[in-house]
Coordinates of C-alpha atoms and ligand atoms in Angstrom, one line a residue:
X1 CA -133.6 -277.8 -91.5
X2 CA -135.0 -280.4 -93.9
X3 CA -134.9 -284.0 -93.1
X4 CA -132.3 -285.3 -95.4
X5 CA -129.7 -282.7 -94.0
X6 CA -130.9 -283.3 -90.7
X7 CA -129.4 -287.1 -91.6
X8 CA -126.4 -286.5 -93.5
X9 CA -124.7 -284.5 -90.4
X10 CA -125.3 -287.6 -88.0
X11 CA -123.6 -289.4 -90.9
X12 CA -120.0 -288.0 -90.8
X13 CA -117.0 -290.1 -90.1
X14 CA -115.8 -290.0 -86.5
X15 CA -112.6 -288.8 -88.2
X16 CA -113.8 -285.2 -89.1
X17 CA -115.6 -285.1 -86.0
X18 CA -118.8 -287.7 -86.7
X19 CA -122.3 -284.9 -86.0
X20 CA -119.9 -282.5 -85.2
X21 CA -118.6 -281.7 -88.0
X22 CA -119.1 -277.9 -89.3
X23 CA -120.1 -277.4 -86.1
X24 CA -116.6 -276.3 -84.6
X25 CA -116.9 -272.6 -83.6
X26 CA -113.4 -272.4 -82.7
X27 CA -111.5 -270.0 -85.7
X28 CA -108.3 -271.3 -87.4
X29 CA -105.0 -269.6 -87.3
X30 CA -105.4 -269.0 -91.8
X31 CA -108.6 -267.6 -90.7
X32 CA -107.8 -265.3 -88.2
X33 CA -105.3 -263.6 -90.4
X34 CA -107.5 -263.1 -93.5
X35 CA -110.3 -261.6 -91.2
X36 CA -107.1 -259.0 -89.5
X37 CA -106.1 -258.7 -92.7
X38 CA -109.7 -257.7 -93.8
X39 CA -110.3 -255.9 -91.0
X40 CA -107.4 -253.8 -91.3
X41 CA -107.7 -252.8 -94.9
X42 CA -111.0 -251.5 -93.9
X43 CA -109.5 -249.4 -91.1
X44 CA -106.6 -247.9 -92.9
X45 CA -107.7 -247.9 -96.7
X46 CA -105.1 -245.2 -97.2
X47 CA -102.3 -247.5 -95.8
X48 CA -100.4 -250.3 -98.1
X49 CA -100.4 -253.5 -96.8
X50 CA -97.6 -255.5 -96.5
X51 CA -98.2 -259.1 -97.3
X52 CA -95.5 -261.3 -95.5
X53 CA -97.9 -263.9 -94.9
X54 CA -98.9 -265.6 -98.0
X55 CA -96.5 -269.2 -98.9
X56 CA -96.6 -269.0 -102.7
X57 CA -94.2 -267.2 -105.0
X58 CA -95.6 -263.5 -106.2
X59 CA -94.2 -264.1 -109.9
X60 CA -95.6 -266.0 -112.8
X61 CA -93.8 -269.3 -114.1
X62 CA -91.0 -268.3 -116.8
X63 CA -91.8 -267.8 -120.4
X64 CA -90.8 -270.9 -121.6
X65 CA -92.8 -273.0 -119.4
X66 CA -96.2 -270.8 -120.4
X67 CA -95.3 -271.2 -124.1
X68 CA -94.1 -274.7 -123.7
X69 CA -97.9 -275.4 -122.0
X70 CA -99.7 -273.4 -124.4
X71 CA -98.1 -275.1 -127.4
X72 CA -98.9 -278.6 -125.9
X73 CA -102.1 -277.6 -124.8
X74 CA -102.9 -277.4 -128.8
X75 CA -101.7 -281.3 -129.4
X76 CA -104.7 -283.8 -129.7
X77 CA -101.8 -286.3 -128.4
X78 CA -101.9 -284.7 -125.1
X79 CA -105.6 -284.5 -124.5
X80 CA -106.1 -288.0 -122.7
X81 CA -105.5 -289.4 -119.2
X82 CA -101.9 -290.0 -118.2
X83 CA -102.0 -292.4 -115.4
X84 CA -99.0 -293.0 -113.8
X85 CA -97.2 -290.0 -116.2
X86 CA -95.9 -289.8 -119.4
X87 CA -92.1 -291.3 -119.9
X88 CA -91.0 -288.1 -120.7
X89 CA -91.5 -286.3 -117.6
X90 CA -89.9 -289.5 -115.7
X91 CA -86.7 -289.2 -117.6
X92 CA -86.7 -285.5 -117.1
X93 CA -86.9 -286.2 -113.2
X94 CA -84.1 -288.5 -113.0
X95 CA -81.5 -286.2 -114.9
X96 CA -82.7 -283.3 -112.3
X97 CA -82.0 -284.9 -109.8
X98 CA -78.3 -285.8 -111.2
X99 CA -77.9 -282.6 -112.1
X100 CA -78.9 -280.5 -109.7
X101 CA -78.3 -282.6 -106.6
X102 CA -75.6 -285.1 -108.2
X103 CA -78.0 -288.3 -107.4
X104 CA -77.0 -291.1 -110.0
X105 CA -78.3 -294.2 -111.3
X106 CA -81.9 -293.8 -111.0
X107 CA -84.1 -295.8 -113.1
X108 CA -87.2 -293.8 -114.1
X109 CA -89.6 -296.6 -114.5
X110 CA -88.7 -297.4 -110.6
X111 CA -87.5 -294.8 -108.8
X112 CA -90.1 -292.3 -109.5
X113 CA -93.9 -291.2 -109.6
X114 CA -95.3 -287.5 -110.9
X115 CA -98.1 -286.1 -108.6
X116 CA -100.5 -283.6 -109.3
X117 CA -98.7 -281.8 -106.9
X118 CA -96.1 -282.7 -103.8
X119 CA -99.4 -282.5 -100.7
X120 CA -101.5 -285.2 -102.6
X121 CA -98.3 -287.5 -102.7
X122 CA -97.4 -286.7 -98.8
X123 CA -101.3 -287.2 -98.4
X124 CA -101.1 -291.1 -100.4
X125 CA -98.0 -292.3 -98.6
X126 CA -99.8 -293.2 -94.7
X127 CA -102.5 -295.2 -97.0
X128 CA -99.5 -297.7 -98.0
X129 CA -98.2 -298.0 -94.3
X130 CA -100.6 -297.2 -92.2
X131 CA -102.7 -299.7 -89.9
X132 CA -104.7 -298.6 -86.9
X133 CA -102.3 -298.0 -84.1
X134 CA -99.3 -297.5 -86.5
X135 CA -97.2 -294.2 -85.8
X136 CA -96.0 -291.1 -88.2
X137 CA -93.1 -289.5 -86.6
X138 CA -93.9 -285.4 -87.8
X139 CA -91.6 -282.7 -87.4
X140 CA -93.3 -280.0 -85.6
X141 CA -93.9 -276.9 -86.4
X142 CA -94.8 -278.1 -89.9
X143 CA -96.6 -278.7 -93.1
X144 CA -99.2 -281.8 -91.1
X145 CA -100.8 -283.6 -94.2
X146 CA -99.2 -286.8 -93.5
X147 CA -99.9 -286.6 -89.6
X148 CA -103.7 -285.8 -90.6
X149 CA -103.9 -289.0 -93.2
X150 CA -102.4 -291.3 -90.5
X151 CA -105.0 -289.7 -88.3
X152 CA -107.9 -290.7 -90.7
X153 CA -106.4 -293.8 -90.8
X154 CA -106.6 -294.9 -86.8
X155 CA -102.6 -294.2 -86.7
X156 CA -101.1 -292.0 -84.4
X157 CA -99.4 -288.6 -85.1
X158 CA -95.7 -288.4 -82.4
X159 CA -94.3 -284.4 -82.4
X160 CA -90.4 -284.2 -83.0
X161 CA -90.3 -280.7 -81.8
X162 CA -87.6 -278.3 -84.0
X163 CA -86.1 -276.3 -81.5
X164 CA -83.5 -273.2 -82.4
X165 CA -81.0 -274.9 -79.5
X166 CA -81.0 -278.1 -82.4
X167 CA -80.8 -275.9 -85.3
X168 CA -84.5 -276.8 -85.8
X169 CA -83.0 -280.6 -86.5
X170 CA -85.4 -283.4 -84.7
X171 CA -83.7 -284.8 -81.9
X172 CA -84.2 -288.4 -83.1
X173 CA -82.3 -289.9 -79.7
X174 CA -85.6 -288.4 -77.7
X175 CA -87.4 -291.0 -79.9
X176 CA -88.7 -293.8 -77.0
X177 CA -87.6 -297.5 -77.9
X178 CA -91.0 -298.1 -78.1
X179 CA -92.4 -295.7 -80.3
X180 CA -89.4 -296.2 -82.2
X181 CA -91.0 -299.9 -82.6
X182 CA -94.3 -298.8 -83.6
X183 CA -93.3 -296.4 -86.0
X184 CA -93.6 -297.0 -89.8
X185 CA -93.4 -293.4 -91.1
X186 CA -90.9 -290.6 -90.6
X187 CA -91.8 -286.8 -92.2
X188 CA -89.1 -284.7 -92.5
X189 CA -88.9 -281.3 -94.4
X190 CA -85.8 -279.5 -95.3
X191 CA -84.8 -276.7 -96.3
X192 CA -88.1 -276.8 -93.6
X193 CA -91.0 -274.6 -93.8
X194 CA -91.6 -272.6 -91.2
X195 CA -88.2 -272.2 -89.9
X196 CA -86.3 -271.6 -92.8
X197 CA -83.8 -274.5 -91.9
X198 CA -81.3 -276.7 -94.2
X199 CA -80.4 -280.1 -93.0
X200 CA -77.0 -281.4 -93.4
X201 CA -75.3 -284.6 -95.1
X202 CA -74.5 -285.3 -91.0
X203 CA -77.9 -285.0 -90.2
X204 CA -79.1 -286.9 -93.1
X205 CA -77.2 -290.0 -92.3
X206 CA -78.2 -290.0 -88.8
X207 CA -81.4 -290.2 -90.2
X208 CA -80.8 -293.6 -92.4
X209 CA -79.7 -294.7 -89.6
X210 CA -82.1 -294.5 -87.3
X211 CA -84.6 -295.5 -90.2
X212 CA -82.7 -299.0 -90.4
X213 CA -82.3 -299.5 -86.9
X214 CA -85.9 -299.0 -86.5
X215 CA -87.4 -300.1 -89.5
X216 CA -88.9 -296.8 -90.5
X217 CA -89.8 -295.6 -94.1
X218 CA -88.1 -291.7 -94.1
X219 CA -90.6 -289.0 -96.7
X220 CA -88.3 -286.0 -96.9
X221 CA -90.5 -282.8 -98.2
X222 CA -88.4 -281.9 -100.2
X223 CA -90.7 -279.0 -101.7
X224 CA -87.8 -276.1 -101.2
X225 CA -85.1 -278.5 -101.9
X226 CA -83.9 -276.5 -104.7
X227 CA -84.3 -272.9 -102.7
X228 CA -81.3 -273.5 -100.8
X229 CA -78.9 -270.1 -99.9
X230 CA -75.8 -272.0 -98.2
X231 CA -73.6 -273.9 -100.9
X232 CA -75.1 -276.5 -102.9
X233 CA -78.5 -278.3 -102.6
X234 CA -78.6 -281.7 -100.6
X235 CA -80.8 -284.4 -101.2
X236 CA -81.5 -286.6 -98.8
X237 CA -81.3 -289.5 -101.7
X238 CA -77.2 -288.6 -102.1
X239 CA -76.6 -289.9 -98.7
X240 CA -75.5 -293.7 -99.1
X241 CA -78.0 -295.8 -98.1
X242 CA -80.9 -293.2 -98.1
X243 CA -82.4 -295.2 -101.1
X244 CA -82.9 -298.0 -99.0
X245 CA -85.3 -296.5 -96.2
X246 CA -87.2 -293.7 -98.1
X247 CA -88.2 -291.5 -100.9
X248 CA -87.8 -287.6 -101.3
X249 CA -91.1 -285.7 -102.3
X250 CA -90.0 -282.4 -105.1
X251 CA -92.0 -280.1 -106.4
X252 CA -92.3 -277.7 -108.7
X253 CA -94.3 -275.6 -107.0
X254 CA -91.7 -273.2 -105.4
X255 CA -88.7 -273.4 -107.6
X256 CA -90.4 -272.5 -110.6
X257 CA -93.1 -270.7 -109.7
X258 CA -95.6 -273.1 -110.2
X259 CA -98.1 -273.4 -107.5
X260 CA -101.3 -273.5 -109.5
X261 CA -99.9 -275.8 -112.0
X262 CA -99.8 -278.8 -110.0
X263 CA -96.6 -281.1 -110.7
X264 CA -94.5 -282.6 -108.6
X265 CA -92.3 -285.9 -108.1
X266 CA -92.0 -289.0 -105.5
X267 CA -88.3 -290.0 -106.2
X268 CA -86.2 -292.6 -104.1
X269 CA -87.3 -296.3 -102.9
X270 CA -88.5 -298.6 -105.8
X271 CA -91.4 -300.0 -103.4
X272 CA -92.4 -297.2 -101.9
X273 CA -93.1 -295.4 -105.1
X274 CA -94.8 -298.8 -106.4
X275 CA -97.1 -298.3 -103.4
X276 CA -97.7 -294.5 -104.2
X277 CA -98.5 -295.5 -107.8
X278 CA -100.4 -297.7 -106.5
X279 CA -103.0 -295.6 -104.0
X280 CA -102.6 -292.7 -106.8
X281 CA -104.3 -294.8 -109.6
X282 CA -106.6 -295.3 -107.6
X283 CA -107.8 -291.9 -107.0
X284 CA -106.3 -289.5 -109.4
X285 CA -105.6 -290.2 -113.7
X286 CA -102.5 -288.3 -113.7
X287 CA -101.2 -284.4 -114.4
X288 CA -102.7 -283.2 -117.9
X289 CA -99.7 -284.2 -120.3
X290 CA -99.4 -280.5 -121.6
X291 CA -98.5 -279.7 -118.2
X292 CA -96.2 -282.4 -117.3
X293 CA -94.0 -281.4 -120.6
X294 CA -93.8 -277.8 -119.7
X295 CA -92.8 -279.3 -116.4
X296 CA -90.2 -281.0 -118.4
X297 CA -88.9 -277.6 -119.5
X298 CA -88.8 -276.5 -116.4
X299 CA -86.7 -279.3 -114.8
X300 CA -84.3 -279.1 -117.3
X301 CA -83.6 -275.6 -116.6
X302 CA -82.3 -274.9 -113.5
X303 CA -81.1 -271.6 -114.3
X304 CA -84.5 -270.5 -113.3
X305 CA -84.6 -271.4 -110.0
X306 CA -81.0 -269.7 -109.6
X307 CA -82.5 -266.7 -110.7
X308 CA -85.3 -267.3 -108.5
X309 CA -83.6 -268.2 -105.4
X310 CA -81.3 -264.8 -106.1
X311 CA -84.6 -263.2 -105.3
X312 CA -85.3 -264.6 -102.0
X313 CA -81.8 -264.0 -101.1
X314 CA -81.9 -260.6 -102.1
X315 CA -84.9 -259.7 -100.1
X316 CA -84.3 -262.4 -97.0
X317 CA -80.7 -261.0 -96.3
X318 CA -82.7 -257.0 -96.6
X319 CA -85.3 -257.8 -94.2
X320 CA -82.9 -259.9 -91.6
X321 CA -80.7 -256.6 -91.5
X322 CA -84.1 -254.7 -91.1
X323 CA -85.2 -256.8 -88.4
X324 CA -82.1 -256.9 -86.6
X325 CA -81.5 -252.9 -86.6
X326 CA -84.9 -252.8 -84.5
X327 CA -84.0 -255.4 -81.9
X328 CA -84.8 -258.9 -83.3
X329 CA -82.6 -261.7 -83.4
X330 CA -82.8 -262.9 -87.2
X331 CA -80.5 -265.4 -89.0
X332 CA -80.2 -265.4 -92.2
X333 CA -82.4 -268.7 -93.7
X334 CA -80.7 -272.0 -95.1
X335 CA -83.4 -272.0 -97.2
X336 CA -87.0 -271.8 -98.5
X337 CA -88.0 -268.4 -98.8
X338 CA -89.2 -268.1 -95.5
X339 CA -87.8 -266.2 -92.2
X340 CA -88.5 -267.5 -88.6
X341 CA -88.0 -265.1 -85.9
X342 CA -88.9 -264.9 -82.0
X343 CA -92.1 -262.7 -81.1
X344 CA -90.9 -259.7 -79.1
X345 CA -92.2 -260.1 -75.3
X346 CA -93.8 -256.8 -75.5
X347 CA -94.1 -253.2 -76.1
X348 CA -91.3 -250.9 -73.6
X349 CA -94.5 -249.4 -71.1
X350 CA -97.3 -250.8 -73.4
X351 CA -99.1 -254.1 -74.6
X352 CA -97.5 -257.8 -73.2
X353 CA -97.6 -260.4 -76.2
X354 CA -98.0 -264.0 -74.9
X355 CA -97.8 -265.8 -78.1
X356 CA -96.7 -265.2 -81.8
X357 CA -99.8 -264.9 -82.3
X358 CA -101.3 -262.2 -80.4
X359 CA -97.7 -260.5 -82.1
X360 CA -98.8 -261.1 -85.1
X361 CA -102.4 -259.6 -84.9
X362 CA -100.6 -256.6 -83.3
X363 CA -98.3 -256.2 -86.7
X364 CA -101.5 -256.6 -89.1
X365 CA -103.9 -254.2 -87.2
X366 CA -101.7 -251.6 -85.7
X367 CA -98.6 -252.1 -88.6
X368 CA -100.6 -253.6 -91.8
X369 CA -98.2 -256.0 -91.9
X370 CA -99.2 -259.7 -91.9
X371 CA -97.1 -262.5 -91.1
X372 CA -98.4 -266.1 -90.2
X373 CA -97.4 -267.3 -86.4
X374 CA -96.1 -270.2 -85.0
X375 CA -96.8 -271.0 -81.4
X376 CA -96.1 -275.0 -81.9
X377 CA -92.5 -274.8 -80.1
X378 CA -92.1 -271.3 -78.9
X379 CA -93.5 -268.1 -80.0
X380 CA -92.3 -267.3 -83.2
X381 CA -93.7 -265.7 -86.7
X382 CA -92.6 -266.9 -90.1
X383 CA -92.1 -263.5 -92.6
X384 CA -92.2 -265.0 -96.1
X385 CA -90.4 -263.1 -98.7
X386 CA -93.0 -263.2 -101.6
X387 CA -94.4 -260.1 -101.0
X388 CA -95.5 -258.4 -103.8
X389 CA -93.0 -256.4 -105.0
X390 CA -91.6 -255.5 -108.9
X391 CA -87.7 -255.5 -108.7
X392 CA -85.0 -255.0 -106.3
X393 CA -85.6 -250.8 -105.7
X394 CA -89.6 -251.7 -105.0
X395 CA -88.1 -254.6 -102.3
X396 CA -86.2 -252.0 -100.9
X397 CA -88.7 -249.6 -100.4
X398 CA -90.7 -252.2 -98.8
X399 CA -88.7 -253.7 -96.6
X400 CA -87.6 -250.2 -95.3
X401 CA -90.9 -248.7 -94.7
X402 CA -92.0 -252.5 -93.3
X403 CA -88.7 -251.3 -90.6
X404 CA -90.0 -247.3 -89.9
X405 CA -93.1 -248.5 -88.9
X406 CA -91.3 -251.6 -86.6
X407 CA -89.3 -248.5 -85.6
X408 CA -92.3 -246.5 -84.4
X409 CA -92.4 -248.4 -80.9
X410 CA -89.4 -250.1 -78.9
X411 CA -90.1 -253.8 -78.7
X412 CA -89.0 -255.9 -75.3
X413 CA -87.4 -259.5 -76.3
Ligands
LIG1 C1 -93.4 -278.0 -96.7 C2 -94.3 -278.0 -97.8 N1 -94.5 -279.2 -98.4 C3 -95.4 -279.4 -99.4 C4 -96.1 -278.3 -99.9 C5 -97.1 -278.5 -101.0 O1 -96.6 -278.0 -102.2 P1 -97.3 -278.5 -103.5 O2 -98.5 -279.4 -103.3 O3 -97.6 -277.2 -104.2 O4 -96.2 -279.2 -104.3 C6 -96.0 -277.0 -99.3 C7 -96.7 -275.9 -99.7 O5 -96.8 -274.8 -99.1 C8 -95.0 -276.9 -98.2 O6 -94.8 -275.7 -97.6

């Protein structure tokens, strides 16, 4: 080793570990699957794999947004920094928001931010709030990139379990009085990813409630907010008084197909998005115009995500039946595109499976099909329903070869 490597390691931050770091040898659940995965393809190279695993949409963005890119990708007008977003894309936010969720009188030079994506805005927000000691409330199981900034930050991470007995809802009375006090930060995510949940307007304004009793600043992830299968979409922001206590974070990402574009949208509380503006021009100079007007597009055609969302419905309501007919107890999602089910207990005569995911490597390398598991609160595994698949007879095919081969053994719940 030379001597200035031999330096650098002892000069990591005590939050990624200090002369640790890179020196962890324990192997992370993403990791684990892509080396089944891997490992299974090798084994079986004559045998599809089913990919149930992967969180992003299998389809490109629609038409109009590529040609509404590549025709403002040509402009020398766009070719600069946008800072804080152009005014167009701002405007374009606030009428989605009526529109799709019925949330009136925002002002778009207040009320909301772009990011170059929804996980570097959930990653800005503890930088605003955050002092050492501080606490984020998190949802758990969950998307953790606020828990893991307020962890860089000396604050301190509190689980909300989502258990099925709450209709994976936080139980926000379990909150002590005096972590209630210390908290500043409250992450919610609905319709939630992993457990395919929807909030409701109840839940919502228990929330606000709690947030003002408590002084606590609510971020709902709102990332699937769109993606929602029963009746109309809820934002959090439509519940009176929301505006007051927190800000909603949507993205384009899922709803559109968008993953790799990066473009997204803080919406809500006038100060809180004047802090994220804040934190964000100090470390990124905005989305690429050409992109945030083919974002425009987008938002102001939410027919695509209907069309979208038809999809998911199509294919989750298939592979609940499918699941179901073989012994698992699946609900149908609120939203998202993702399915949360219990991990069998075992094989009838045969292997025991203590966690999701000792399931889960039991469906990749003796089934090929990979899922991601959730042991945070129970043992569960999340199927996500962008598998790769061209049209509804394809899906079908799929989903019932994915239920032959769950039929091939008899599973113990
Ligand atoms: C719950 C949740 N929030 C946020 C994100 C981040 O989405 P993006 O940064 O693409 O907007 C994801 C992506 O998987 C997610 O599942």
């Amino acid at each position: 080793m030379s001597g200035s490597s031999n330096y650098i390691q002892q000069l990591f931050a005590k939050r990624l570990g200090g002369n640790k770091f890179g020196k962890d040898t324990k192997i992370y659940k993403f990791e684990k699957i892509k080396r089944a995965k891997r490992a299974a393809m090798e084994a079986n190279p004559n045998k599809e794999l089913f990919d149930l695993g992967v969180g992003e949409p299998d389809e490109m963005a629609f038409p109009g947004v590529i040609k509404t890119l590549q025709l403002e990708a040509e402009k020398p007008g766009n070719r600069g920094y946008t800072d804080n977003g152009i005014q167009e894309f701002k405007d374009a936010a606030v009428s989605y928001m009526e529109r799709v969720f019925g949330v009136k009188k925002l002002d778009p030079n207040k009320n909301v931010n772009h990011t170059i994506g929804s996980k570097p805005g959930l990653a800005m927000l503890p930088s605003i709030f955050i002092n050492p000691g501080d606490i984020t409330l998190m949802t758990v199981p969950g998307y953790p990139i606020m828990g893991t900034h307020t962890q860089y930050l000396g604050g301190e991470v509190v689980h909300l379990p989502l258990t099925k007995e709450n209709k994976f809802l936080p139980d926000l009375k379990s909150v002590s009085p005096d972590v209630a006090k210390r908290a500043k930060l409250l992450y919610i995510n609905y319709p939630n990813n992993p457990t395919g949940a929807n909030a409701t307007r109840a839940f919502y304004e228990e929330v606000v409630d709690f947030a003002k009793t408590n002084g606590v600043i609510v971020v709902q992830d709102a990332a699937y907010a769109a993606l929602t299968f029963d009746g109309k979409p809820i934002s959090f922001l439509s519940v009176p008084g929301a505006i007051d206590v927190g800000v909603e974070l949507h993205s384009l990402s899922k709803s559109y197909n968008m993953t790799g574009w990066r473009i997204a949208f803080v919406v809500g509380n006038e100060l809180v998005v004047k802090g994220v503006a804040h934190v964000k021009d100090n470390i990124d100079s905005g989305q690429f115009a050409a992109i945030q007007k083919a974002g425009v597009h987008a938002l102001e055609h939410p027919d695509i995500t209907e069309q979208i969302l038809e999809k998911y419905r199509r294919r989750l309501t298939r592979l609940v039946k499918g699941l179901n007919s073989v012994g698992f107890d699946a609900t149908m999602s609120g939203g998202s595109f993702f399915l949360y089910v219990e991990a069998p207990k075992g094989i009838k005569g045969g292997q025991r499976f203590k966690s999701g995911e000792e399931f889960s490597q039991y469906l990749i390398k003796e089934m090929m099909i990979s899922t991601v598991p959730w042991d945070d609160v129970g043992n569960f595994i999340r199927f996500s329903a962008t598998f790769a698949a061209k049209g509804p007879e394809e899906e079908n095919r799929i989903i019932c070869e994915i239920k032959n081969r769950l039929s091939s053994v008899e599973f113990e719940f």
